[in-house]
Short mmCIF file of C-alpha atoms in Angstrom, two decimals:
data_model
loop_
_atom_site.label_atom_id
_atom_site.label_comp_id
_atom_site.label_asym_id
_atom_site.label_seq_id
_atom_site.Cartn_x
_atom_site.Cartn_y
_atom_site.Cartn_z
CA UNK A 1 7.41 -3.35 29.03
CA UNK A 2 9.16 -6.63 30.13
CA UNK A 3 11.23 -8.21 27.49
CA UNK A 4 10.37 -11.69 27.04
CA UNK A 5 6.66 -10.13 27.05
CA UNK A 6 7.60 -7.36 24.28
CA UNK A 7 9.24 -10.69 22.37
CA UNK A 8 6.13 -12.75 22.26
CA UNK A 9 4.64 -9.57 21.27
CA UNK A 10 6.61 -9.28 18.05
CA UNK A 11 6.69 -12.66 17.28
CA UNK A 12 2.83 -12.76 16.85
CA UNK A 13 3.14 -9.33 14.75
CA UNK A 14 5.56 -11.33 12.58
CA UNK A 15 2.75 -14.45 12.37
CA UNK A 16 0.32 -11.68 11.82
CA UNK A 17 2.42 -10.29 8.85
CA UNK A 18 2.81 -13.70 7.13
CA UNK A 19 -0.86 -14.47 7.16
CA UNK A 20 -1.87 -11.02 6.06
CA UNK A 21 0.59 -10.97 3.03
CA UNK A 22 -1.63 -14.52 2.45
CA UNK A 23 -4.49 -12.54 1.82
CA UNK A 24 -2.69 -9.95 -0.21
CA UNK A 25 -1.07 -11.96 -2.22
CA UNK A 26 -4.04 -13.74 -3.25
CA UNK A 27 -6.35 -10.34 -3.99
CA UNK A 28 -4.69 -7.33 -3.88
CA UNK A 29 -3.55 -7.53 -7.75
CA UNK A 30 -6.53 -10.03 -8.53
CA UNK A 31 -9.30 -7.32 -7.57
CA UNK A 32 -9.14 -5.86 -11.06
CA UNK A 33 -8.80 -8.97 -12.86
CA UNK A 34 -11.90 -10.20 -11.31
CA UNK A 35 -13.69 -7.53 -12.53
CA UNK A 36 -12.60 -7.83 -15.78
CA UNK A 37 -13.66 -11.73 -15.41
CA UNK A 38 -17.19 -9.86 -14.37
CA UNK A 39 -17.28 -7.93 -17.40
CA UNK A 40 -16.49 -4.50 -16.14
CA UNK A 41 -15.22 -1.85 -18.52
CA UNK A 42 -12.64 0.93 -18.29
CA UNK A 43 -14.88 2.98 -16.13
CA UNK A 44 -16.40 0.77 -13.68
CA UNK A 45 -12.63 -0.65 -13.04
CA UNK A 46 -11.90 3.23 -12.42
CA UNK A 47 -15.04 3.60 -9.95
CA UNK A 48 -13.76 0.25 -7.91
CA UNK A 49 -10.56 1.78 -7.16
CA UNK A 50 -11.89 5.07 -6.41
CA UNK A 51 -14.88 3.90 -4.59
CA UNK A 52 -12.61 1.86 -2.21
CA UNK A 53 -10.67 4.49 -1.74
CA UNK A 54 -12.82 7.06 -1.01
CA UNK A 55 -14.50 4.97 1.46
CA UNK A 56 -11.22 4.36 3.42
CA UNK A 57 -10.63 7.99 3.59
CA UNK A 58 -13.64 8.58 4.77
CA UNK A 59 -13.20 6.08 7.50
CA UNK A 60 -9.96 7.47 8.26
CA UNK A 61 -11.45 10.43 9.88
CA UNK A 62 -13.37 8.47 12.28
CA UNK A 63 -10.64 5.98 13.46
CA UNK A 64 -9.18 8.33 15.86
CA UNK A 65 -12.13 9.11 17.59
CA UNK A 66 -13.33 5.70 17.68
CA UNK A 67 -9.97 4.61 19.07
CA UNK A 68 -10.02 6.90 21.70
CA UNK A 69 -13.70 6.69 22.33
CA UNK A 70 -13.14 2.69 22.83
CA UNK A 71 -10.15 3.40 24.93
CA UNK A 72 -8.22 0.55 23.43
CA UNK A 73 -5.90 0.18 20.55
CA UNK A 74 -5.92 -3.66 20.42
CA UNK A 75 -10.01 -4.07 20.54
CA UNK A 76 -10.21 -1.42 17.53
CA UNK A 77 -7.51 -3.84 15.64
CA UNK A 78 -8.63 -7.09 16.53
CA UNK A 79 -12.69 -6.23 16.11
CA UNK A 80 -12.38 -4.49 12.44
CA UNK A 81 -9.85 -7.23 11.25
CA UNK A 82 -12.31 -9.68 12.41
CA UNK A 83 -14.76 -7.63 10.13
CA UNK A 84 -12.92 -7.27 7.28
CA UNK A 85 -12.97 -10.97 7.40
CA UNK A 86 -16.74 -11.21 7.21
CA UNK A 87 -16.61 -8.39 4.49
CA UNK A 88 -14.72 -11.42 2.14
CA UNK A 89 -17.41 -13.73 2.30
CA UNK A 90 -20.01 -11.75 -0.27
CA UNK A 91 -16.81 -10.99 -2.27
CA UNK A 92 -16.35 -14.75 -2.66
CA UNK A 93 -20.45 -15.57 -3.32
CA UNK A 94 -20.62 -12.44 -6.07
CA UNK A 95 -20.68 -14.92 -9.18
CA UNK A 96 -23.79 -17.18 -7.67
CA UNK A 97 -25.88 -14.46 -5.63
CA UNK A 98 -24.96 -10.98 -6.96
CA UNK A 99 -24.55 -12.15 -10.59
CA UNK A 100 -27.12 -9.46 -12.36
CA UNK A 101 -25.20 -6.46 -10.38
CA UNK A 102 -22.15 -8.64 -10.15
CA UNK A 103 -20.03 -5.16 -10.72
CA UNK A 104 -22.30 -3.12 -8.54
CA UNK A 105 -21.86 -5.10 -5.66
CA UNK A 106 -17.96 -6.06 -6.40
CA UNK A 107 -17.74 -2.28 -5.49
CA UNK A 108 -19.83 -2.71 -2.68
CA UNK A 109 -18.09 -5.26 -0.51
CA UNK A 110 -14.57 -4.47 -2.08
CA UNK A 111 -14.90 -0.81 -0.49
CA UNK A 112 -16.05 -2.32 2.75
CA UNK A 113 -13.58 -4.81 3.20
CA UNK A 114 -11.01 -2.14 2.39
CA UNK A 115 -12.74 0.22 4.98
CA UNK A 116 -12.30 -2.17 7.78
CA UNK A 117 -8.72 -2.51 7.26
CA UNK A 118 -8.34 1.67 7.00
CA UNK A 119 -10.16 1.84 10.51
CA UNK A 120 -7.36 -0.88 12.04
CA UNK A 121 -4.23 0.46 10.42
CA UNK A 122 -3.70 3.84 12.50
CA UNK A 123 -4.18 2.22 16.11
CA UNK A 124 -2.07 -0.89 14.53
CA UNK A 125 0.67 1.60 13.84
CA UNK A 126 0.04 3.46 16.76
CA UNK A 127 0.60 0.19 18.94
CA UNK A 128 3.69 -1.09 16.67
CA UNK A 129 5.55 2.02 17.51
CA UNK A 130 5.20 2.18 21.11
CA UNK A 131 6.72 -1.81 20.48
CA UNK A 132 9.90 -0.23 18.85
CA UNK A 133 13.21 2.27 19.73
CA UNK A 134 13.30 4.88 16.86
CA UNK A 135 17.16 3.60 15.88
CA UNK A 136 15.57 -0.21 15.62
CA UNK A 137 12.16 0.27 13.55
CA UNK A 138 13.93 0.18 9.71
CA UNK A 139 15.75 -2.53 10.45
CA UNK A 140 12.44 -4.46 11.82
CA UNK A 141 10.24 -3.08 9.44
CA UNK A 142 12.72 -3.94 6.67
CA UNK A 143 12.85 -7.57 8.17
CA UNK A 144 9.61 -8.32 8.44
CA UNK A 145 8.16 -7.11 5.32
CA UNK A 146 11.34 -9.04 3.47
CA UNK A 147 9.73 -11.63 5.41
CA UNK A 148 6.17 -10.97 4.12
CA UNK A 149 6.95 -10.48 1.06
CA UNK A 150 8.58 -13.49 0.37
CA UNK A 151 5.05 -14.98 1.71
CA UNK A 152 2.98 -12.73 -0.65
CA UNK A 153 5.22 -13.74 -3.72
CA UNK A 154 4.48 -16.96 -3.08
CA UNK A 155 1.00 -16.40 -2.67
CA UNK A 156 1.28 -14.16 -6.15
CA UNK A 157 2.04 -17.47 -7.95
CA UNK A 158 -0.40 -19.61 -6.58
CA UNK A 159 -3.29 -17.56 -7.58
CA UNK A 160 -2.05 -16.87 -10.83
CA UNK A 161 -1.18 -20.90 -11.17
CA UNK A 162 -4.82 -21.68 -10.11
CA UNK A 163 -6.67 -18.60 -12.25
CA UNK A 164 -4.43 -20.03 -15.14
CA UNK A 165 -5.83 -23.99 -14.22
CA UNK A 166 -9.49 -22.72 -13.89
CA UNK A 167 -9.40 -20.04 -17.45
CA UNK A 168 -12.11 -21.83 -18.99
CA UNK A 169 -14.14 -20.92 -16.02
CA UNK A 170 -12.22 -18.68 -14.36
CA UNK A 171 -14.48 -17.20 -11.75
CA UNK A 172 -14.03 -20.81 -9.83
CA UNK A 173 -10.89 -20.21 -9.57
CA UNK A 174 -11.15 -16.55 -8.28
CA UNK A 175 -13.73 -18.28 -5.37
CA UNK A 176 -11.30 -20.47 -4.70
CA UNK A 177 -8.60 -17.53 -4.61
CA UNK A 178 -10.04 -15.54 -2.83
CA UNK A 179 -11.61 -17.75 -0.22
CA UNK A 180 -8.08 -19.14 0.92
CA UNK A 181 -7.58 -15.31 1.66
CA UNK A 182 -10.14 -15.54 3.87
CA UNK A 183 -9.03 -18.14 5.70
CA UNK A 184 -5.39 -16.53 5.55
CA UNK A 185 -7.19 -13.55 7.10
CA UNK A 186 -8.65 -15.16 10.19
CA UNK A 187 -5.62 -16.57 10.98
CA UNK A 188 -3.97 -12.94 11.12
CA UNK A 189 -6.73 -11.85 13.18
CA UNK A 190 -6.12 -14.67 16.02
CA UNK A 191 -2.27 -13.53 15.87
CA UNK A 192 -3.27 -9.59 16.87
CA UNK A 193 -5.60 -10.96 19.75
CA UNK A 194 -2.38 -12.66 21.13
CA UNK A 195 -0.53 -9.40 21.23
CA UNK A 196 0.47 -6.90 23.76
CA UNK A 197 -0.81 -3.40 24.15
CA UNK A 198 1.11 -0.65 25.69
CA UNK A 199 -0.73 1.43 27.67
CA UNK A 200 -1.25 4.90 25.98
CA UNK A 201 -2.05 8.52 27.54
CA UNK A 202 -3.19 10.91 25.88
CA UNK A 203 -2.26 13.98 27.22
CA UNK A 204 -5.43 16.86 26.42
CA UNK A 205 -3.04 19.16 24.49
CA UNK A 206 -2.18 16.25 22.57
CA UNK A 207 -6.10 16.72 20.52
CA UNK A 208 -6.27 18.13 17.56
CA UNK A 209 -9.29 18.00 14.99
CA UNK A 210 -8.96 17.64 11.10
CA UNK A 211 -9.80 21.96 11.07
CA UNK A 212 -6.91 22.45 13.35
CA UNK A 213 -4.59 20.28 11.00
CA UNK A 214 -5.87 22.24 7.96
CA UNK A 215 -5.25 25.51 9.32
CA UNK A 216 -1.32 24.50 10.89
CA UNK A 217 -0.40 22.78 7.62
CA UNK A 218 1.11 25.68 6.16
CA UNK A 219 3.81 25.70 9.01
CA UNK A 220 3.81 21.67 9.77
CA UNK A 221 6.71 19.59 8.45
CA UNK A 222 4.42 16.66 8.77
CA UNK A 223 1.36 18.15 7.06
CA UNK A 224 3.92 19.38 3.92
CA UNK A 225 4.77 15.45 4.09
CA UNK A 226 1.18 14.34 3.83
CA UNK A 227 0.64 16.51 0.84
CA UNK A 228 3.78 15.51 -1.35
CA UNK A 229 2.89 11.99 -0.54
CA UNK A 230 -0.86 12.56 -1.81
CA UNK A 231 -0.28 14.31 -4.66
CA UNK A 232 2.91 11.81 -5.37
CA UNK A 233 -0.21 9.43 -5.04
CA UNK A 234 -2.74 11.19 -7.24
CA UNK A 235 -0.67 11.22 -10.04
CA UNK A 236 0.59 7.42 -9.36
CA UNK A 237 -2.89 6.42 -9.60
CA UNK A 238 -4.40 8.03 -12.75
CA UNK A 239 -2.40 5.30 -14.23
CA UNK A 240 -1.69 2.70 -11.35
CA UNK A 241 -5.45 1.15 -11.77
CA UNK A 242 -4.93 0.50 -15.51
CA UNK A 243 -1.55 -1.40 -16.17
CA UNK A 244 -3.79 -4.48 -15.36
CA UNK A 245 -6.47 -3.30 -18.09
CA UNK A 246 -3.71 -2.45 -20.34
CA UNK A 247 -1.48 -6.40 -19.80
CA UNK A 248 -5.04 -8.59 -19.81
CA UNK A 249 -7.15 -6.54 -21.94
CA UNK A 250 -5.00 -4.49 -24.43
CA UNK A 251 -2.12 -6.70 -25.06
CA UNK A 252 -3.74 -10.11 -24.17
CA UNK A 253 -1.34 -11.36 -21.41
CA UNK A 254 -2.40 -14.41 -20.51
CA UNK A 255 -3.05 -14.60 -15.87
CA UNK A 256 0.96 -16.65 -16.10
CA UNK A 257 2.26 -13.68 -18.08
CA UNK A 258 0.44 -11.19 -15.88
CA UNK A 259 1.38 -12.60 -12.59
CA UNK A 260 4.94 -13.14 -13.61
CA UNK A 261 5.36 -8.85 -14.14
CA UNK A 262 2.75 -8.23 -10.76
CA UNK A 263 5.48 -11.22 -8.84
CA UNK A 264 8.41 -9.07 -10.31
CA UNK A 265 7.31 -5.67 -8.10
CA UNK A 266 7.41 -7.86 -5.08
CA UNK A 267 10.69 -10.01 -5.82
CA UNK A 268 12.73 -6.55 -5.94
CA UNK A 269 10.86 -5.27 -2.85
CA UNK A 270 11.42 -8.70 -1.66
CA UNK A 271 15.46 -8.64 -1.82
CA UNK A 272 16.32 -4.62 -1.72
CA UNK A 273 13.03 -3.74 1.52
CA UNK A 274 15.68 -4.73 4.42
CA UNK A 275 18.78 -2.36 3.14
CA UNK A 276 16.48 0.16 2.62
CA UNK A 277 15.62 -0.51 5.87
CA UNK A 278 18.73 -0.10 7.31
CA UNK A 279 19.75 3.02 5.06
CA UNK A 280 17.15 4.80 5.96
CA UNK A 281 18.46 4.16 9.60
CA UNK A 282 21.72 6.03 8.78
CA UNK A 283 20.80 8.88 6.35
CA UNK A 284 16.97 9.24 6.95
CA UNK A 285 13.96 8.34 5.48
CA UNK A 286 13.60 11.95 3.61
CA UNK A 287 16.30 11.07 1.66
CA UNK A 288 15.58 7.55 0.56
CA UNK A 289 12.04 9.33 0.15
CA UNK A 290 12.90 11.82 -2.10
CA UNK A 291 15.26 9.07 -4.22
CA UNK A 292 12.56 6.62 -5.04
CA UNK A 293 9.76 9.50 -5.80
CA UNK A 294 12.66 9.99 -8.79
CA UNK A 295 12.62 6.59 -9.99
CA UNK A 296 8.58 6.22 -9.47
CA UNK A 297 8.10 9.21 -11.78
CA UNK A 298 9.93 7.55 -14.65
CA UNK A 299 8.32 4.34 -14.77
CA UNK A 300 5.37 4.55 -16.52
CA UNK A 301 7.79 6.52 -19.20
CA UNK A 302 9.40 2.72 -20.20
CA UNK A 303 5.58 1.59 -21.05
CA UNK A 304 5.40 3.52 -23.77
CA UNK A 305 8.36 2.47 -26.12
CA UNK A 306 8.77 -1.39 -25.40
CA UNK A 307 5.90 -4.29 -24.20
CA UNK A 308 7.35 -7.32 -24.84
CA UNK A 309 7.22 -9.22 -21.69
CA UNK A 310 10.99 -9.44 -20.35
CA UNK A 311 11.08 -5.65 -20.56
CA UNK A 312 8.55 -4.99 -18.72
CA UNK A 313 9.65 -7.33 -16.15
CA UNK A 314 12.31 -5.47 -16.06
CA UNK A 315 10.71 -2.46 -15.27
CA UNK A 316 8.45 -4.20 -12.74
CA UNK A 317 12.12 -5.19 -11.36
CA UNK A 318 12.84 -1.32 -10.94
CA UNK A 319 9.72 -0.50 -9.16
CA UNK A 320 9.67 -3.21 -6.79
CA UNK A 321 12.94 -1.21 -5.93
CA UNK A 322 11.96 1.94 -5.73
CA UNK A 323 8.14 1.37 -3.91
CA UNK A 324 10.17 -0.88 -1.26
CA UNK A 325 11.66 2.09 -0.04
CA UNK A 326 9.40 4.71 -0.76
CA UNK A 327 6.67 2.48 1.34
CA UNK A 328 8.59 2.04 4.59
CA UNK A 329 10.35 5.14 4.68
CA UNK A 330 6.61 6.77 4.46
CA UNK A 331 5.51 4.64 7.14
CA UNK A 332 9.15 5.51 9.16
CA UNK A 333 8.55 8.58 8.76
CA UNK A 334 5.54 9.54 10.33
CA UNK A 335 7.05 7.52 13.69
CA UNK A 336 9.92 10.08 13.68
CA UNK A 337 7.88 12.83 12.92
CA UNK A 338 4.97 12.76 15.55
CA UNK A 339 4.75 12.13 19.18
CA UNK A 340 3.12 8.35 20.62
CA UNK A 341 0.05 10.85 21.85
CA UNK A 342 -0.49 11.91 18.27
CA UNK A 343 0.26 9.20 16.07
CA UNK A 344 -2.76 7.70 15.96
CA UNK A 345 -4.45 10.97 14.97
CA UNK A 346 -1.84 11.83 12.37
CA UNK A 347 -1.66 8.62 10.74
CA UNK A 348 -5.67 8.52 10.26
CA UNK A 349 -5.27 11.76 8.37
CA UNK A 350 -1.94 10.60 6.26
CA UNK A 351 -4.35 7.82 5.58
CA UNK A 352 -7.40 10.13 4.64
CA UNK A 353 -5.18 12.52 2.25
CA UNK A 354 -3.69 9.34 0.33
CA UNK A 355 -6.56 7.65 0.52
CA UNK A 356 -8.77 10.82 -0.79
CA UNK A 357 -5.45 10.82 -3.49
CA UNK A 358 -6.31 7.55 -4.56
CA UNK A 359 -9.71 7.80 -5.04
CA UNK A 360 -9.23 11.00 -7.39
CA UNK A 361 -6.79 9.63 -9.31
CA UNK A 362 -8.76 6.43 -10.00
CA UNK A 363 -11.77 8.38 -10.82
CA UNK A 364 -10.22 11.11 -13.05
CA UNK A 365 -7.44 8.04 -14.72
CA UNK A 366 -11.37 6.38 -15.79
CA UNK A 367 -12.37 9.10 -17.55
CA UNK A 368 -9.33 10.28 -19.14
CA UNK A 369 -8.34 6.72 -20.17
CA UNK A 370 -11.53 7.00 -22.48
CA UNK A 371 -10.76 10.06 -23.75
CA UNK A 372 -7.38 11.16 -24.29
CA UNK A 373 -5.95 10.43 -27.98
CA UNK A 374 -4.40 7.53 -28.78
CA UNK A 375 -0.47 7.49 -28.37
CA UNK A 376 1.24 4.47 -30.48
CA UNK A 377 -1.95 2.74 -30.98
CA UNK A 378 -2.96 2.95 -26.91
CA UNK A 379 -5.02 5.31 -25.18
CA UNK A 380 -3.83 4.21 -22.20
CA UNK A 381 -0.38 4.86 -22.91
CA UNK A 382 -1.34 8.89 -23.30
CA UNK A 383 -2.74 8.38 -19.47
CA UNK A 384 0.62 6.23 -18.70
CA UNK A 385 2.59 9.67 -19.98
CA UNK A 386 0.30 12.18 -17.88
CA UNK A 387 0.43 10.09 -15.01
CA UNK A 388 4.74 10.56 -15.44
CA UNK A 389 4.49 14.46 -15.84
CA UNK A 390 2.56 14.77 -12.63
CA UNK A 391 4.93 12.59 -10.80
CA UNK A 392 7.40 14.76 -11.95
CA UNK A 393 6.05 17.39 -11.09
CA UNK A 394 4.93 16.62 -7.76
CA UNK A 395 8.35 15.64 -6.22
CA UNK A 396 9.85 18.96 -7.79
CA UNK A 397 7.42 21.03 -6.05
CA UNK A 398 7.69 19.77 -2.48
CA UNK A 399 11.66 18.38 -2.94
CA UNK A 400 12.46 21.12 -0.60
CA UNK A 401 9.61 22.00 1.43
CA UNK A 402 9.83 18.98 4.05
CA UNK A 403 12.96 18.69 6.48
CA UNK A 404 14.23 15.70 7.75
CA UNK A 405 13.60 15.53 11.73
CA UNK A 406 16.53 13.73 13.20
CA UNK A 407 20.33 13.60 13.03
CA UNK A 408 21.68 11.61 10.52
CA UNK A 409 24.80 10.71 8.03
CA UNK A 410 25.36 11.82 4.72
CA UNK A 411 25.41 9.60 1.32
CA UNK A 412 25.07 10.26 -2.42
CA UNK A 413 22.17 9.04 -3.96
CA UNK A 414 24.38 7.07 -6.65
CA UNK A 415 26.04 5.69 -3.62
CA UNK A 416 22.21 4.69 -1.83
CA UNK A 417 21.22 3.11 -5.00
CA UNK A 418 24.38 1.00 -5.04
CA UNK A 419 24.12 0.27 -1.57
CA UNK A 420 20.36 -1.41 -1.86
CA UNK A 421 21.20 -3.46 -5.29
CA UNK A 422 24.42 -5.15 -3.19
CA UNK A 423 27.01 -3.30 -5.38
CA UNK A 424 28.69 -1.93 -2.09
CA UNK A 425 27.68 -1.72 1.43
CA UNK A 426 25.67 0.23 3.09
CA UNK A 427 28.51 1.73 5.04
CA UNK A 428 30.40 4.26 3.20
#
């Protein structure tokens, strides 16, 4: 690939970036709350998540195929981004068309706009790394999602700012939210049509179907990896759904409160996602994997003794730390750990497992959020607790069971932790 053409290339993946963290900003942490604003209860918030997610694993299986079917990474990207687009436009219309099964159809659309985006992201990543040198990808990565998220905290606010302005008819201001997404979301979609795409051969040993992946995982590195990283996702998501249900509903956070702890996740990932980028570089992404599936399983433990706003800031603080590296080093990962041929394969059926993860733990967090006994006044803090034991659980399980696959250097994880909060640098 030339360079001033592999350049131009990146520089519309970085547009592309921006304008997609536009539309998540402005609806990935709004979804819930506009159910809520719809009158959903504990269970039908459950059955959105799960429903979504179910739906994206399901279309996770058939990416590949299509892909290679359609003979063209790009097309796949450019045509189901261009969908997902389309998919926001009944999203938006819900409150004025859809009103007497305004939840029915939320779940609808919501898991089809969601599937679109699952049936783009393996030939996306498939395309990114055949744009990158395996020494060079944390450091990008790490740049342009510090870049993005700076864009999607941004975005964070201004929803919450407008919600807040429209409260005393607040499903205005989630059409108006949600259809600057949209917009945000074409815009993205013009970027990808002005990118490159590698040419990609797929050699005929390089097939393998979802059977033969079943039936090797008990020898595969990469198939232990998709299973600590779904189950690590099961047991994030019995609870994940809820903390919105628990800040609006339970302790009566106002949207300026609530978008204040969401923006705090995505300030730390904000400042800390480009040193964990270039850690994971130098010791691996295992490590810095098996570091922040630590402090993930701890913090839904700090719910459950303190909710005064600042505190749980705080926390939000910690996880915008930890998920920052836990998310690109997952991503990293699976470029290290599987050949160009198969990554577009592979990452369809990471996708499916976390996705098939998420859509458990929504559904099962639902039910169990209605039924488990009250801890400290809450049901939803006994939920938080199980949701903490399984995360513990999970990550001492498969802490050994997955080996790193390249040559790296060696530092503590006291030192790694210090290292992305700027206490020392990342050399050692």
């Amino acid at each position: 690939m030339k360079r001033h053409i592999l350049k131009r290339s990146l520089t519309a993946s970085i547009w592309d970036g921006v304008f997609a963290a536009c539309m998540t900003g402005l609806t990935a942490e709004y979804i819930t709350p506009y159910a809520l604003a719809l009158k959903a209860n504990l269970s039908q918030v459950g059955l959105l998540v799960a429903a979504q997610n179910v739906t994206v694993a399901i279309a996770q299986l058939f990416a590949p195929e299509l892909t290679e079917h359609v003979g063209s990474r790009k097309r796949i990207v450019t045509l189901f981004v261009l969908l997902q687009t389309c998919m926001a436009v009944p999203i938006i219309l819900i409150p004025y068309f859809f009103r007497s099964h305004a939840i029915l159809a939320l779940i609808l659309f919501v898991s089809l706009f969601a599937a679109c985006q699952a049936i783009a992201t393996p030939a996306w990543m498939s395309m990114m790394s055949d744009h990158l040198p395996r020494t060079s990808r944390g450091r990008y990565f790490g740049r342009r999602n510090r870049l993005t998220g700076a864009v999607q905290i941004v975005c964070l606010f201004t929803a919450g700012f407008l919600l807040q302005r429209f409260r005393f008819d607040v499903l205005k201001g989630f059409v108006l939210v949600f259809s600057c997404a949209a917009v945000c979301r074409l815009a993205s979609w013009y970027c990808l049509t002005r990118m490159y795409e590698p040419k990609l051969h797929i050699p005929h040993d390089a097939y393998f179907s979802f059977g033969d992946f079943i039936r090797r995982s008990g020898k595969s590195n990469f198939a232990q990896f998709v299973f600590f990283v779904s189950g690590l996702t099961f047991s994030v998501y019995l609870a994940s759904p809820f903390f919105s249900v628990f800040m609006l509903r339970d302790l009566k956070f106002d949207y300026l409160v609530y978008t204040v702890l969401i923006a705090a996740t995505s300030i730390a990932t904000f400042f800390t996602i480009a040193r964990w980028g270039h850690i994971a570089d130098k010791i691996g992404n295992l490590k810095v994997l098996r570091i922040t599936a630590l402090l993930i399983a701890t913090l839904p433990l700090f719910w459950l003794f303190n909710h005064h706003p600042a505190f749980l800031a705080l926390v939000q603080l910690l996880g915008g730390v930890a998920w920052a590296g836990f998310n690109l080093c997952a991503v990293n990962f699976i470029y290290d750990a599987v050949t160009p041929a198969k990554r577009t394969r592979c990452s369809a059926y990471y996708a499916f497992f976390t996705g098939l993860a998420i859509f458990l733990g929504a559904l099962t967090g639902g039910f169990l959020g209605r039924h488990l006994p009250a801890l400290f006044g809450y049901r939803l803090l006994s939920l938080f607790l199980l949701s903490a034991v399984m995360r513990f659980v999970i990550v001492l399980v498969f802490y050994r069971r997955i080996r790193e696959v390249r040559p790296v250097e060696h530092l503590s994880a006291p030192n790694v932790l210090s290292s992305v909060l700027g206490l020392r640098p990342v050399q050692e």
